[in-house]
Amino acid sequence: MKLLSKLVILFGLNLLMLVPLIAQADDASRDKEIAERFAKCDTNHDGRLTKEEAKGCMPRIYDHFSYIDSTNKGYVTVAEIQAMASR
């Protein structure tokens, strides 16, 4: 095999090894953004986001609230939203 071909293959394999690291960085930045938005929307600062609190502040959470709050407790936590975003 020519040297250039070997270098291209080696470079490609090295890039594939970086994909999990990039994904972890994306997950961390996504979780940070969710936490920051959650904190702004949680108007009474109780660590729980009600559907009413989500209504104007986190519209995607509002639209899927009953799915995220699968036990019908009336609120969702930042951890639940982050877990949902990871799926």
XYZ file of C-alpha atoms in Angstrom:
87
model
C 0.000 0.000 0.000
C 1.275 3.437 -0.760
C 2.419 5.656 2.061
C -0.296 8.231 1.370
C -3.009 5.577 1.607
C -1.610 4.337 4.912
C -1.532 7.870 6.278
C -5.137 8.504 5.225
C -6.296 5.295 6.917
C -4.308 6.060 10.066
C -5.679 9.608 10.196
C -9.235 8.321 9.736
C -8.855 5.796 12.544
C -7.501 8.476 14.842
C -10.531 10.649 14.112
C -12.858 7.760 14.965
C -11.146 7.458 18.331
C -12.017 11.111 19.052
C -15.759 10.699 18.448
C -16.575 9.492 22.010
C -14.620 12.421 23.470
C -16.510 14.892 21.296
C -19.825 13.271 22.248
C -18.986 13.552 25.952
C -18.130 17.232 25.536
C -21.411 17.800 23.707
C -23.332 15.989 26.470
C -21.639 18.061 29.153
C -22.354 21.354 27.396
C -25.957 20.289 26.736
C -26.451 19.357 30.400
C -24.937 22.676 31.498
C -27.268 24.608 29.197
C -30.277 22.647 30.485
C -29.283 23.365 34.091
C -28.855 27.074 33.394
C -32.218 27.368 31.627
C -33.882 25.300 34.345
C -32.525 27.637 37.033
C -33.944 30.661 35.203
C -37.347 29.022 34.759
C -37.656 27.652 38.298
C -39.153 30.888 39.592
C -39.647 29.731 43.181
C -36.198 28.051 43.276
C -37.483 24.772 44.714
C -35.572 22.550 42.280
C -38.791 21.529 40.585
C -40.204 22.812 37.331
C -43.967 22.815 37.028
C -45.769 22.855 33.719
C -46.738 26.481 34.359
C -43.099 27.464 35.008
C -42.055 25.695 31.800
C -44.794 27.280 29.714
C -43.087 30.487 28.630
C -39.533 29.576 29.494
C -38.871 26.055 28.210
C -41.451 25.461 25.473
C -40.152 22.009 24.457
C -40.379 20.850 28.060
C -43.883 22.328 28.258
C -44.931 20.498 25.078
C -43.605 17.147 26.363
C -44.267 17.680 30.057
C -46.564 14.699 30.592
C -44.052 12.401 28.897
C -41.189 13.592 31.113
C -43.392 13.589 34.225
C -44.392 9.981 33.650
C -45.501 9.500 37.276
C -47.809 12.548 37.198
C -46.242 14.224 40.214
C -46.804 17.676 38.701
C -43.181 18.691 38.261
C -39.937 17.651 36.596
C -36.373 17.957 37.820
C -33.274 19.043 35.972
C -31.979 15.464 36.160
C -35.141 14.158 34.492
C -34.833 16.692 31.685
C -31.145 15.879 31.193
C -31.920 12.151 31.128
C -34.624 12.765 28.557
C -32.218 14.775 26.420
C -29.706 11.915 26.547
C -32.120 9.448 24.980
